[in-house]
CSV table of C-alpha atoms and ligand atoms in Angstrom, one decimal:
chain,number,residue,atom,x,y,z
A,1059,UNK,CA,-107.2,-86.2,11.2
A,1060,UNK,CA,-103.9,-85.6,10.1
A,1061,UNK,CA,-103.7,-83.1,6.9
A,1062,UNK,CA,-101.6,-84.6,4.3
A,1063,UNK,CA,-99.1,-82.0,2.5
A,1064,UNK,CA,-99.1,-81.9,-0.7
A,1065,UNK,CA,-95.5,-81.5,-2.2
A,1066,UNK,CA,-95.0,-77.6,-3.0
A,1067,UNK,CA,-94.9,-77.4,-6.9
A,1068,UNK,CA,-95.3,-74.9,-9.5
A,1069,UNK,CA,-98.7,-74.0,-10.8
A,1070,UNK,CA,-98.4,-76.3,-13.5
A,1071,UNK,CA,-98.0,-79.3,-11.0
A,1072,UNK,CA,-94.4,-79.6,-12.0
A,1073,UNK,CA,-91.2,-79.2,-10.2
A,1074,UNK,CA,-89.2,-77.5,-13.3
A,1075,UNK,CA,-90.1,-76.5,-16.8
A,1076,UNK,CA,-89.4,-80.0,-18.2
A,1077,UNK,CA,-91.5,-81.7,-15.5
A,1078,UNK,CA,-89.0,-84.4,-14.8
A,1079,UNK,CA,-86.9,-84.7,-11.7
A,1080,UNK,CA,-84.1,-87.0,-10.5
A,1081,UNK,CA,-84.9,-87.0,-6.5
A,1082,UNK,CA,-87.1,-86.4,-3.8
A,1083,UNK,CA,-84.8,-83.7,-2.7
A,1084,UNK,CA,-85.5,-81.9,-6.2
A,1085,UNK,CA,-89.0,-82.8,-6.1
A,1086,UNK,CA,-89.4,-81.5,-2.6
A,1087,UNK,CA,-87.3,-78.4,-3.6
A,1088,UNK,CA,-85.0,-79.5,-0.7
A,1089,UNK,CA,-82.2,-76.4,-0.2
A,1090,UNK,CA,-79.7,-78.5,-0.5
A,1091,UNK,CA,-80.1,-79.9,-3.8
A,1092,UNK,CA,-80.5,-76.4,-4.9
A,1093,UNK,CA,-76.8,-75.3,-3.1
A,1094,UNK,CA,-75.6,-78.7,-4.5
A,1095,UNK,CA,-76.5,-77.6,-8.4
A,1096,UNK,CA,-75.2,-74.1,-7.9
A,1097,UNK,CA,-71.7,-75.8,-6.9
A,1098,UNK,CA,-71.4,-78.6,-9.4
A,1099,UNK,CA,-68.9,-76.8,-10.8
A,1100,UNK,CA,-67.6,-74.7,-7.9
A,1101,UNK,CA,-64.8,-72.2,-8.6
A,1102,UNK,CA,-62.2,-74.0,-6.4
A,1103,UNK,CA,-62.9,-77.0,-8.1
A,1104,UNK,CA,-61.6,-74.9,-11.6
A,1105,UNK,CA,-58.4,-73.9,-9.9
A,1106,UNK,CA,-54.9,-75.4,-10.4
A,1107,UNK,CA,-53.8,-76.7,-7.0
A,1108,UNK,CA,-51.2,-75.0,-5.0
A,1109,UNK,CA,-48.8,-77.8,-4.4
A,1110,UNK,CA,-47.2,-75.7,-1.7
A,1111,UNK,CA,-50.2,-75.2,0.4
A,1112,UNK,CA,-51.0,-79.2,0.2
A,1113,UNK,CA,-51.2,-81.8,2.9
A,1114,UNK,CA,-48.1,-83.1,3.8
A,1115,UNK,CA,-49.0,-86.5,4.2
A,1116,UNK,CA,-46.9,-89.0,1.9
A,1117,UNK,CA,-48.0,-91.6,-0.6
A,1118,UNK,CA,-46.8,-94.2,1.9
A,1119,UNK,CA,-48.9,-92.5,4.7
A,1120,UNK,CA,-51.6,-92.2,2.7
A,1121,UNK,CA,-51.6,-96.0,2.1
A,1122,UNK,CA,-51.6,-96.8,5.5
A,1123,UNK,CA,-54.2,-94.6,6.5
A,1124,UNK,CA,-56.4,-96.1,3.7
A,1125,UNK,CA,-55.3,-99.5,4.6
A,1126,UNK,CA,-56.8,-98.7,8.1
A,1127,UNK,CA,-60.1,-97.1,7.2
A,1128,UNK,CA,-60.9,-100.1,5.2
A,1129,UNK,CA,-60.2,-102.4,7.8
A,1130,UNK,CA,-62.1,-100.4,10.3
A,1131,UNK,CA,-65.1,-100.4,7.8
A,1132,UNK,CA,-65.0,-104.2,7.1
A,1133,UNK,CA,-65.3,-104.8,10.9
A,1134,UNK,CA,-68.0,-102.5,11.2
A,1135,UNK,CA,-69.9,-104.5,9.1
A,1136,UNK,CA,-68.9,-108.0,10.0
A,1137,UNK,CA,-72.4,-108.9,11.7
A,1138,UNK,CA,-75.1,-106.6,11.5
A,1139,UNK,CA,-77.3,-108.5,13.5
A,1140,UNK,CA,-75.8,-106.1,16.3
A,1141,UNK,CA,-77.6,-103.3,14.5
A,1142,UNK,CA,-81.3,-103.7,15.9
A,1143,UNK,CA,-83.2,-106.7,16.7
A,1144,UNK,CA,-84.5,-109.7,14.6
A,1145,UNK,CA,-87.1,-111.7,15.9
A,1146,UNK,CA,-88.1,-114.9,15.2
A,1147,UNK,CA,-91.5,-115.8,14.4
A,1148,UNK,CA,-93.7,-116.7,17.1
A,1149,UNK,CA,-95.8,-119.1,14.7
A,1150,UNK,CA,-93.6,-119.5,11.3
A,1151,UNK,CA,-95.7,-120.2,8.2
A,1152,UNK,CA,-95.4,-123.4,7.0
A,1153,UNK,CA,-94.0,-122.4,3.4
A,1154,UNK,CA,-91.7,-119.8,5.0
A,1155,UNK,CA,-87.9,-121.2,5.6
A,1156,UNK,CA,-86.1,-118.7,6.7
A,1157,UNK,CA,-82.9,-117.6,4.4
A,1158,UNK,CA,-84.9,-119.1,1.5
A,1159,UNK,CA,-87.0,-117.1,-1.0
A,1160,UNK,CA,-90.3,-118.2,-1.7
A,1161,UNK,CA,-91.5,-117.7,-5.4
A,1162,UNK,CA,-95.3,-117.3,-6.2
A,1163,UNK,CA,-96.8,-117.0,-9.9
A,1164,UNK,CA,-98.8,-114.0,-11.1
A,1165,UNK,CA,-99.7,-111.4,-13.9
A,1166,UNK,CA,-97.6,-108.7,-14.6
A,1167,UNK,CA,-100.5,-105.8,-14.8
A,1168,UNK,CA,-97.5,-103.1,-16.3
A,1169,UNK,CA,-99.8,-103.4,-19.7
A,1170,UNK,CA,-102.4,-105.3,-21.5
A,1171,UNK,CA,-100.2,-107.9,-22.8
A,1172,UNK,CA,-100.5,-109.4,-19.0
A,1173,UNK,CA,-97.4,-111.4,-18.9
A,1174,UNK,CA,-96.8,-114.4,-16.8
A,1175,UNK,CA,-94.0,-113.2,-13.9
A,1176,UNK,CA,-92.7,-115.0,-11.0
A,1177,UNK,CA,-92.1,-112.9,-7.9
A,1178,UNK,CA,-89.4,-113.6,-5.3
A,1179,UNK,CA,-89.9,-113.1,-1.6
A,1180,UNK,CA,-87.8,-113.2,1.6
A,1181,UNK,CA,-90.3,-113.7,4.4
A,1182,UNK,CA,-93.2,-112.4,2.6
A,1183,UNK,CA,-91.7,-109.3,1.4
A,1184,UNK,CA,-91.4,-109.3,-2.6
A,1185,UNK,CA,-88.1,-108.2,-4.0
A,1186,UNK,CA,-87.6,-109.5,-7.4
A,1187,UNK,CA,-89.9,-110.0,-10.7
A,1188,UNK,CA,-89.0,-112.2,-13.5
A,1189,UNK,CA,-91.1,-113.7,-16.3
A,1190,UNK,CA,-92.4,-117.0,-15.4
A,1191,UNK,CA,-90.4,-119.6,-17.7
A,1192,UNK,CA,-94.0,-122.0,-17.7
A,1193,UNK,CA,-96.1,-118.9,-18.7
A,1194,UNK,CA,-97.4,-119.6,-22.4
A,1195,UNK,CA,-97.2,-115.8,-23.7
A,1196,UNK,CA,-93.8,-115.0,-22.6
A,1197,UNK,CA,-91.7,-118.1,-21.1
A,1198,UNK,CA,-90.0,-116.7,-18.8
A,1199,UNK,CA,-89.3,-113.2,-20.7
A,1200,UNK,CA,-89.9,-109.9,-19.0
A,1201,UNK,CA,-89.6,-106.7,-20.1
A,1202,UNK,CA,-87.8,-103.4,-17.9
A,1203,UNK,CA,-91.4,-102.3,-16.9
A,1204,UNK,CA,-92.5,-105.5,-15.4
A,1205,UNK,CA,-89.5,-106.0,-13.7
A,1206,UNK,CA,-89.3,-102.6,-12.5
A,1207,UNK,CA,-93.0,-103.1,-11.0
A,1208,UNK,CA,-91.7,-104.1,-7.6
A,1209,UNK,CA,-90.5,-100.7,-7.0
A,1210,UNK,CA,-94.3,-99.4,-6.9
A,1211,UNK,CA,-94.7,-101.6,-4.2
A,1212,UNK,CA,-92.4,-99.8,-1.7
A,1213,UNK,CA,-93.0,-96.3,-3.1
A,1214,UNK,CA,-92.5,-93.5,-0.6
A,1215,UNK,CA,-95.1,-91.5,-2.8
A,1216,UNK,CA,-97.7,-94.1,-2.5
A,1217,UNK,CA,-101.1,-93.5,-0.5
A,1218,UNK,CA,-101.2,-95.8,2.9
A,1219,UNK,CA,-104.3,-94.7,4.0
A,1220,UNK,CA,-107.8,-93.2,2.4
A,1221,UNK,CA,-108.2,-89.5,2.4
A,1222,UNK,CA,-111.4,-87.4,2.4
A,1223,UNK,CA,-110.7,-84.0,1.1
A,1224,UNK,CA,-107.0,-84.4,1.0
A,1225,UNK,CA,-107.3,-85.3,5.0
A,1226,UNK,CA,-106.3,-88.7,6.1
A,1227,UNK,CA,-109.2,-90.6,7.5
A,1228,UNK,CA,-109.9,-94.2,8.3
A,1229,UNK,CA,-111.2,-96.8,5.8
A,1230,UNK,CA,-114.9,-97.3,8.2
A,1231,UNK,CA,-115.4,-93.6,7.4
A,1232,UNK,CA,-114.3,-93.5,4.0
A,1233,UNK,CA,-116.6,-96.8,3.0
A,1234,UNK,CA,-119.2,-94.8,5.0
A,1235,UNK,CA,-118.8,-91.5,2.7
A,1236,UNK,CA,-118.3,-92.9,-0.3
A,1237,UNK,CA,-121.4,-95.4,-0.2
A,1238,UNK,CA,-123.9,-92.9,0.9
A,1239,UNK,CA,-122.6,-90.9,-2.5
A,1240,UNK,CA,-122.7,-94.0,-4.7
A,1241,UNK,CA,-126.3,-94.8,-3.4
A,1242,UNK,CA,-127.0,-91.1,-3.3
A,1243,UNK,CA,-126.4,-90.7,-7.3
A,1244,UNK,CA,-127.9,-94.3,-8.2
A,1245,UNK,CA,-131.1,-93.2,-6.2
A,1246,UNK,CA,-131.2,-90.2,-7.8
A,1247,UNK,CA,-130.6,-91.8,-11.6
A,1248,UNK,CA,-127.5,-89.7,-12.3
A,1249,UNK,CA,-124.4,-91.9,-14.0
A,1250,UNK,CA,-121.5,-93.5,-12.1
A,1251,UNK,CA,-118.4,-93.3,-13.8
A,1252,UNK,CA,-115.9,-95.7,-13.6
A,1253,UNK,CA,-112.9,-95.0,-15.4
A,1254,UNK,CA,-110.0,-97.9,-16.0
A,1255,UNK,CA,-107.3,-98.8,-18.0
A,1256,UNK,CA,-107.9,-102.0,-20.1
A,1257,UNK,CA,-109.1,-104.8,-18.2
A,1258,UNK,CA,-107.3,-108.4,-18.1
A,1259,UNK,CA,-108.4,-109.6,-15.4
A,1260,UNK,CA,-111.4,-111.9,-15.6
A,1261,UNK,CA,-111.8,-111.3,-11.4
A,1262,UNK,CA,-111.6,-107.6,-11.8
A,1263,UNK,CA,-114.1,-107.6,-14.9
A,1264,UNK,CA,-116.8,-109.9,-12.6
A,1265,UNK,CA,-116.3,-107.5,-9.7
A,1266,UNK,CA,-117.1,-104.7,-12.3
A,1267,UNK,CA,-120.0,-106.5,-13.5
A,1268,UNK,CA,-120.9,-106.9,-9.4
A,1269,UNK,CA,-120.9,-103.3,-9.2
A,1270,UNK,CA,-122.7,-102.9,-11.8
A,1271,UNK,CA,-125.8,-104.8,-11.0
A,1272,UNK,CA,-125.5,-103.1,-7.3
A,1273,UNK,CA,-125.5,-99.3,-9.1
A,1274,UNK,CA,-127.5,-100.0,-11.8
A,1275,UNK,CA,-126.9,-96.5,-12.9
A,1276,UNK,CA,-123.0,-97.6,-13.2
A,1277,UNK,CA,-121.1,-97.3,-16.6
A,1278,UNK,CA,-117.6,-98.7,-17.3
A,1279,UNK,CA,-115.1,-96.2,-19.5
A,1280,UNK,CA,-111.8,-98.0,-19.8
A,1281,UNK,CA,-109.1,-96.2,-21.7
A,1282,UNK,CA,-105.4,-96.5,-23.3
A,1283,UNK,CA,-103.3,-93.6,-24.5
A,1284,UNK,CA,-101.7,-95.9,-26.7
A,1285,UNK,CA,-103.6,-98.5,-28.2
A,1286,UNK,CA,-104.5,-101.2,-31.0
A,1287,UNK,CA,-108.4,-100.5,-31.4
A,1288,UNK,CA,-107.4,-99.6,-35.1
A,1289,UNK,CA,-105.9,-103.3,-35.4
A,1290,UNK,CA,-109.2,-104.6,-33.8
A,1291,UNK,CA,-111.7,-102.7,-36.0
A,1292,UNK,CA,-109.9,-103.6,-38.9
A,1293,UNK,CA,-109.8,-107.1,-38.1
A,1294,UNK,CA,-113.4,-107.2,-37.2
A,1295,UNK,CA,-114.3,-105.4,-40.6
A,1296,UNK,CA,-111.9,-108.1,-42.7
A,1297,UNK,CA,-112.8,-111.2,-40.2
A,1298,UNK,CA,-116.5,-110.4,-38.1
A,1299,UNK,CA,-114.7,-111.0,-34.7
A,1300,UNK,CA,-112.8,-109.5,-32.6
A,1301,UNK,CA,-110.1,-112.0,-31.2
A,1302,UNK,CA,-107.0,-111.6,-33.5
A,1303,UNK,CA,-105.2,-115.3,-33.8
A,1304,UNK,CA,-101.3,-114.9,-32.1
A,1305,UNK,CA,-98.8,-114.5,-34.5
A,1306,UNK,CA,-96.3,-117.2,-35.0
A,1307,UNK,CA,-93.5,-114.9,-36.0
A,1308,UNK,CA,-91.1,-117.6,-35.0
A,1309,UNK,CA,-92.4,-119.4,-38.6
A,1310,UNK,CA,-92.0,-116.3,-40.6
A,1311,UNK,CA,-88.9,-115.9,-42.9
A,1312,UNK,CA,-89.9,-112.4,-44.4
A,1313,UNK,CA,-91.2,-109.7,-42.0
A,1314,UNK,CA,-92.2,-106.4,-42.9
A,1315,UNK,CA,-93.0,-104.1,-40.2
A,1316,UNK,CA,-95.2,-100.9,-41.3
A,1317,UNK,CA,-95.1,-98.0,-38.8
A,1318,UNK,CA,-94.7,-101.0,-36.1
A,1319,UNK,CA,-92.1,-101.2,-33.3
A,1320,UNK,CA,-93.4,-104.9,-32.4
A,1321,UNK,CA,-89.8,-105.3,-30.7
A,1322,UNK,CA,-89.9,-102.1,-28.4
A,1323,UNK,CA,-93.2,-100.9,-27.4
A,1324,UNK,CA,-96.3,-102.4,-28.6
A,1325,UNK,CA,-98.7,-105.0,-27.4
A,1326,UNK,CA,-97.6,-108.2,-27.5
A,1327,UNK,CA,-94.2,-107.1,-27.6
A,1328,UNK,CA,-92.3,-109.6,-25.2
A,1329,UNK,CA,-93.9,-112.7,-26.7
A,1330,UNK,CA,-93.3,-111.2,-30.5
A,1331,UNK,CA,-89.4,-110.6,-29.4
A,1332,UNK,CA,-89.6,-113.5,-28.0
A,1333,UNK,CA,-90.4,-115.5,-31.4
A,1334,UNK,CA,-88.3,-113.1,-33.5
A,1335,UNK,CA,-84.9,-114.1,-32.0
A,1336,UNK,CA,-85.5,-117.6,-32.3
A,1337,UNK,CA,-84.7,-117.3,-35.8
A,1338,UNK,CA,-81.9,-114.5,-35.6
A,1339,UNK,CA,-79.3,-117.2,-34.4
A,1340,UNK,CA,-75.8,-116.7,-36.5
A,1341,UNK,CA,-74.9,-120.5,-35.5
A,1342,UNK,CA,-77.9,-121.3,-37.6
A,1343,UNK,CA,-77.9,-119.3,-40.6
A,1344,UNK,CA,-80.2,-121.4,-42.6
A,1345,UNK,CA,-83.0,-120.1,-40.0
A,1346,UNK,CA,-82.4,-116.9,-40.2
A,1347,UNK,CA,-85.1,-114.4,-40.7
A,1348,UNK,CA,-85.3,-111.0,-42.8
A,1349,UNK,CA,-86.6,-108.1,-41.3
A,1350,UNK,CA,-87.9,-104.9,-43.4
A,1351,UNK,CA,-89.1,-101.9,-41.8
A,1352,UNK,CA,-91.1,-99.1,-43.3
A,1353,UNK,CA,-91.3,-96.3,-40.6
A,1354,UNK,CA,-91.2,-92.3,-39.8
A,1355,UNK,CA,-89.3,-92.1,-36.7
A,1356,UNK,CA,-86.5,-94.4,-35.6
A,1357,UNK,CA,-87.8,-97.6,-33.3
A,1358,UNK,CA,-86.0,-100.7,-31.6
A,1359,UNK,CA,-87.5,-102.5,-34.6
A,1360,UNK,CA,-86.2,-100.3,-36.9
A,1361,UNK,CA,-82.9,-100.7,-35.5
A,1362,UNK,CA,-83.0,-104.1,-35.8
A,1363,UNK,CA,-84.3,-104.4,-39.4
A,1364,UNK,CA,-82.0,-105.8,-42.0
A,1365,UNK,CA,-83.6,-103.1,-44.6
A,1366,UNK,CA,-84.8,-99.7,-43.2
A,1367,UNK,CA,-87.0,-97.5,-45.4
A,1368,UNK,CA,-88.0,-93.9,-44.0
A,1369,UNK,CA,-91.4,-93.2,-45.0
A,1370,UNK,CA,-94.1,-90.5,-43.5
A,1371,UNK,CA,-96.8,-92.2,-42.0
A,1372,UNK,CA,-99.2,-90.7,-43.7
A,1373,UNK,CA,-97.6,-92.3,-46.7
A,1374,UNK,CA,-97.9,-95.9,-45.3
A,1375,UNK,CA,-101.5,-97.1,-46.7
A,1376,UNK,CA,-100.6,-95.7,-50.1
A,1377,UNK,CA,-97.4,-98.2,-50.0
A,1378,UNK,CA,-99.8,-101.0,-49.1
A,1379,UNK,CA,-102.1,-100.1,-52.1
A,1380,UNK,CA,-98.8,-100.1,-54.3
A,1381,UNK,CA,-98.1,-103.6,-53.0
A,1382,UNK,CA,-101.7,-104.9,-53.4
A,1383,UNK,CA,-101.5,-103.7,-56.9
A,1384,UNK,CA,-98.0,-105.1,-57.6
A,1385,UNK,CA,-98.8,-108.4,-55.9
A,1386,UNK,CA,-102.8,-109.0,-56.8
A,1387,UNK,CA,-103.0,-106.6,-59.7
A,1388,UNK,CA,-99.8,-107.5,-61.6
A,1389,UNK,CA,-98.7,-111.0,-60.4
A,1390,UNK,CA,-102.0,-112.0,-60.5
A,1391,UNK,CA,-101.6,-113.7,-56.8
A,1392,UNK,CA,-104.9,-115.3,-55.5
A,1393,UNK,CA,-107.9,-115.2,-56.3
A,1394,UNK,CA,-108.7,-111.5,-55.6
A,1395,UNK,CA,-106.9,-111.0,-59.1
A,1396,UNK,CA,-110.4,-112.5,-60.7
A,1397,UNK,CA,-112.6,-109.9,-59.0
A,1398,UNK,CA,-112.3,-106.2,-60.4
A,1399,UNK,CA,-114.4,-104.7,-57.6
A,1400,UNK,CA,-111.5,-105.6,-55.6
A,1401,UNK,CA,-108.1,-104.8,-58.3
A,1402,UNK,CA,-110.2,-101.3,-59.2
A,1403,UNK,CA,-109.4,-100.2,-55.7
A,1404,UNK,CA,-105.5,-100.1,-56.1
A,1405,UNK,CA,-105.2,-100.0,-60.1
A,1406,UNK,CA,-104.1,-96.9,-60.4
A,1407,UNK,CA,-100.9,-97.5,-57.7
A,1408,UNK,CA,-97.8,-97.9,-59.0
A,1409,UNK,CA,-94.8,-98.8,-56.8
A,1410,UNK,CA,-92.1,-97.9,-58.7
A,1411,UNK,CA,-93.6,-94.1,-59.3
A,1412,UNK,CA,-94.7,-94.2,-55.3
A,1413,UNK,CA,-90.5,-95.1,-54.6
A,1414,UNK,CA,-89.6,-92.4,-56.9
A,1415,UNK,CA,-92.1,-89.8,-54.9
A,1416,UNK,CA,-91.0,-90.7,-51.6
A,1417,UNK,CA,-87.0,-91.2,-52.4
A,1418,UNK,CA,-87.0,-95.1,-51.4
A,1419,UNK,CA,-84.4,-97.1,-52.8
A,1420,UNK,CA,-85.9,-99.1,-55.5
A,1421,UNK,CA,-83.7,-102.1,-55.1
A,1422,UNK,CA,-84.7,-102.6,-51.5
A,1423,UNK,CA,-88.2,-102.3,-52.6
A,1424,UNK,CA,-87.9,-105.0,-55.5
A,1425,UNK,CA,-86.3,-107.0,-52.7
A,1426,UNK,CA,-88.6,-106.8,-50.4
A,1427,UNK,CA,-91.7,-107.7,-53.4
A,1428,UNK,CA,-89.5,-110.6,-54.3
A,1429,UNK,CA,-89.2,-111.7,-51.2
A,1430,UNK,CA,-92.9,-111.3,-50.2
A,1431,UNK,CA,-93.9,-113.3,-53.6
A,1432,UNK,CA,-91.0,-116.0,-53.0
A,1433,UNK,CA,-92.2,-117.2,-49.6
A,1434,UNK,CA,-95.9,-117.0,-49.8
A,1435,UNK,CA,-97.4,-118.7,-46.5
A,1436,UNK,CA,-93.8,-117.8,-44.5
A,1437,UNK,CA,-93.8,-114.2,-44.4
A,1438,UNK,CA,-95.9,-111.8,-42.5
A,1439,UNK,CA,-96.5,-107.8,-43.4
A,1440,UNK,CA,-97.5,-106.5,-39.6
A,1441,UNK,CA,-98.8,-103.1,-39.5
A,1442,UNK,CA,-98.6,-100.8,-36.2
A,1443,UNK,CA,-100.8,-99.8,-33.5
A,1444,UNK,CA,-100.8,-96.0,-35.0
A,1445,UNK,CA,-102.0,-96.7,-38.4
A,1446,UNK,CA,-105.4,-96.2,-39.1
A,1447,UNK,CA,-108.5,-98.9,-39.7
A,1448,UNK,CA,-108.6,-98.3,-43.6
A,1449,UNK,CA,-104.6,-99.3,-43.6
A,1450,UNK,CA,-105.1,-102.5,-41.3
A,1451,UNK,CA,-107.7,-103.2,-43.6
A,1452,UNK,CA,-105.4,-103.1,-46.5
A,1453,UNK,CA,-102.5,-105.0,-44.8
A,1454,UNK,CA,-105.0,-107.9,-43.9
A,1455,UNK,CA,-105.9,-108.4,-47.6
A,1456,UNK,CA,-102.1,-108.6,-48.8
A,1457,UNK,CA,-101.8,-111.1,-45.8
A,1458,UNK,CA,-104.5,-112.9,-47.1
A,1459,UNK,CA,-103.6,-113.0,-50.6
A,1460,UNK,CA,-100.1,-114.1,-50.0
A,1461,UNK,CA,-101.7,-116.8,-48.0
A,1462,UNK,CA,-99.8,-115.5,-44.9
A,1463,UNK,CA,-102.6,-116.4,-42.9
A,1464,UNK,CA,-100.8,-119.7,-42.4
A,1465,UNK,CA,-99.5,-117.9,-39.7
A,1466,UNK,CA,-102.1,-117.1,-37.4
A,1467,UNK,CA,-102.2,-119.5,-34.9
A,1468,UNK,CA,-105.4,-121.7,-35.1
A,1469,UNK,CA,-105.4,-122.5,-31.6
A,1470,UNK,CA,-104.4,-119.2,-29.5
A,1471,UNK,CA,-105.7,-115.8,-29.7
A,1472,UNK,CA,-105.4,-112.3,-27.9
A,1473,UNK,CA,-109.1,-111.9,-26.3
A,1474,UNK,CA,-110.5,-108.6,-25.4
A,1475,UNK,CA,-112.3,-109.1,-22.0
A,1476,UNK,CA,-113.9,-105.7,-22.4
A,1477,UNK,CA,-113.3,-103.2,-25.3
A,1478,UNK,CA,-111.7,-99.9,-25.1
A,1479,UNK,CA,-114.2,-97.1,-24.9
A,1480,UNK,CA,-114.1,-95.3,-28.2
A,1481,UNK,CA,-113.2,-91.6,-28.2
A,1482,UNK,CA,-117.0,-90.9,-29.0
A,1483,UNK,CA,-117.9,-92.3,-25.4
A,1484,UNK,CA,-114.8,-90.8,-23.9
A,1485,UNK,CA,-116.2,-87.5,-25.4
A,1486,UNK,CA,-119.8,-88.7,-24.0
A,1487,UNK,CA,-118.8,-88.9,-20.6
A,1488,UNK,CA,-116.8,-85.4,-20.2
A,1489,UNK,CA,-120.3,-84.0,-21.5
A,1490,UNK,CA,-122.3,-86.1,-19.3
A,1491,UNK,CA,-119.9,-84.7,-15.9
A,1492,UNK,CA,-119.5,-81.0,-17.6
A,1493,UNK,CA,-123.2,-81.0,-17.5
A,1494,UNK,CA,-123.9,-82.3,-14.3
A,1495,UNK,CA,-125.3,-86.1,-15.1
A,1496,UNK,CA,-122.4,-87.5,-13.5
A,1497,UNK,CA,-123.4,-88.2,-9.8
A,1498,UNK,CA,-119.5,-89.9,-9.1
A,1499,UNK,CA,-116.5,-90.7,-10.8
A,1500,UNK,CA,-114.0,-93.3,-9.7
A,1501,UNK,CA,-110.7,-93.4,-11.3
A,1502,UNK,CA,-109.8,-96.9,-10.7
A,1503,UNK,CA,-105.7,-96.7,-11.0
A,1504,UNK,CA,-105.9,-94.6,-13.9
A,1505,UNK,CA,-104.8,-90.5,-14.3
A,1506,UNK,CA,-106.9,-89.4,-16.7
A,1507,UNK,CA,-106.2,-86.1,-16.0
A,1508,UNK,CA,-103.0,-86.5,-16.8
A,1509,UNK,CA,-103.2,-89.1,-19.3
A,1510,UNK,CA,-106.5,-87.8,-21.5
A,1511,UNK,CA,-105.8,-85.3,-24.2
A,1512,UNK,CA,-106.4,-81.4,-23.2
A,1513,UNK,CA,-109.0,-81.5,-25.7
A,1514,UNK,CA,-111.1,-83.4,-24.1
A,1515,UNK,CA,-111.6,-80.9,-21.3
A,1516,UNK,CA,-111.7,-83.7,-18.8
A,1517,UNK,CA,-110.3,-81.9,-15.9
A,1518,UNK,CA,-112.5,-79.5,-16.3
A,1519,UNK,CA,-115.5,-81.4,-16.4
A,1520,UNK,CA,-114.6,-83.6,-13.2
A,1521,UNK,CA,-114.6,-80.3,-11.5
A,1522,UNK,CA,-118.5,-80.6,-12.1
A,1523,UNK,CA,-119.1,-83.9,-10.2
A,1524,UNK,CA,-120.2,-84.3,-6.8
A,1525,UNK,CA,-117.7,-86.9,-5.7
A,1526,UNK,CA,-114.5,-87.9,-7.5
A,1527,UNK,CA,-113.1,-91.0,-6.0
A,1528,UNK,CA,-109.5,-91.6,-6.8
A,1529,UNK,CA,-108.8,-95.3,-6.4
A,1530,UNK,CA,-105.4,-96.1,-7.1
A,1531,UNK,CA,-103.1,-99.2,-7.0
A,1532,UNK,CA,-100.2,-97.0,-6.5
A,1533,UNK,CA,-102.1,-93.8,-5.4
A,1534,UNK,CA,-99.7,-91.1,-5.8
A,1535,UNK,CA,-100.4,-88.0,-4.1
A,1536,UNK,CA,-98.9,-85.7,-6.1
A,1537,UNK,CA,-100.5,-85.7,-9.4
A,1538,UNK,CA,-103.9,-84.6,-11.2
A,1539,UNK,CA,-106.2,-87.0,-9.4
A,1540,UNK,CA,-105.4,-86.0,-6.2
A,1541,UNK,CA,-105.7,-82.4,-6.6
A,1542,UNK,CA,-109.4,-82.6,-8.3
A,1543,UNK,CA,-110.7,-85.7,-6.5
A,1544,UNK,CA,-112.5,-85.5,-3.1
A,1545,UNK,CA,-111.7,-89.1,-1.7
A,1546,UNK,CA,-109.0,-91.4,-2.4
A,1547,UNK,CA,-108.2,-94.8,-1.4
A,1548,UNK,CA,-105.3,-96.9,-1.9
A,1549,UNK,CA,-106.0,-100.4,-3.5
A,1550,UNK,CA,-103.8,-103.4,-3.5
A,1551,UNK,CA,-101.1,-104.1,-6.1
A,1552,UNK,CA,-100.4,-107.5,-8.1
A,1553,UNK,CA,-98.0,-108.4,-5.4
A,1554,UNK,CA,-99.8,-107.9,-2.1
B,3058,SF4,S1,-94.8,-106.6,-21.5
B,3058,SF4,FE1,-94.0,-105.7,-19.7
B,3058,SF4,S2,-95.5,-104.4,-18.7
B,3058,SF4,FE2,-96.2,-105.3,-20.4
B,3058,SF4,S3,-97.3,-107.6,-19.0
B,3058,SF4,FE3,-95.6,-107.9,-19.9
B,3058,SF4,S4,-94.0,-107.9,-18.1
B,3058,SF4,FE4,-95.5,-106.6,-17.7
């Protein structure tokens, strides 16, 4: 057995105060990196050149030397095959034609949007990822994270073999020991906790269901640091179901983003961006949409907005109440205006007073209300992931009153294969681990030690579980999981 040495880091498992590193030399504290860092502005570099002591090479001679160097370099590189051997296939796979790439359709697992991707491969090696033009969600578009996902495959930090107690082992031994622990935990009635991110693959969901049948005490917990559970819960309370229809942003003339970065960093970002830009064509001004953004911090969406209003996140709900009062209470739009149980909720919210109180441009606010009223059924008010459930419910009511539900697609919706665990469920897991009621914990391509807020005290509770198995796609060695888990197995990525 060979020991795997974790890189030397500070006590807090970071390489410097900020926790960022720019190269492996810095990560592993290579002395040459420190030296280069110190010599970045060496005293010699700041001194004036002493012309007398400089080389006597003339300009003509210098150019001649440069030309010769370039010619030698080109000659040295002209036949790369001389650098080694390239063996032909003994038995060439039918689909491989040497020199021609193959493309495979797959699904990106970079986030819960699950975009369709095309992976370009050469002789079986993935080399580039692009959006799949035939995929209904992203239609050929891809984000930077998806495009960079190919680098996970070749990461030198990736765990290649299983390890037990930080020592490398083989798959047979690892499988045997882990299975024994799972059987023992299940037999003694202790919980087996599987911690994952959002499950977007039906195959993975099926495997987890089968796992739960084999080990009846198993429970699956899924979490995302940033998620849209508030929007989904609000949708369920407003309409009685958890599947939110896809928004047809390409048909919206007016878009009001409330604390939402739907063009930059939220769920369905690629799909929204694709639809949004369809009506931002300067050559087709008649179809130009208008974007209002009301937000507390600067986002990509705010930067693309025609009108941006700066407002604290905790005041957004009050703004929606004022808009409801303006649209339903004062302008008597929709049947809700006849229902005093509804109107009494926001009758005291005055938009003008709100604008003065929060120093919002009153002209822009008037413009926004007029646009919403004038474009009923062709406008959308969209709340961001960070907003609480109650704000999303108010936004749903506003869209309903304005008839904007016409923009909800009738034949395509965002579904949840498995709802994310609530904070209460994650707290219950931590408490069960801390009290020794959990016999085994499996981290499935997740790093809750790092991701979860320190308030959960997850790392401390994890130490009390008998078996901690880290099952990681890119299974980095230098992370919180590796330090605290007893068993580690690499799992295949989407391109393997
Ligand atoms: S938005 Fe980006 S990271 Fe998320 S699934 Fe699509 S391509 Fe992957």
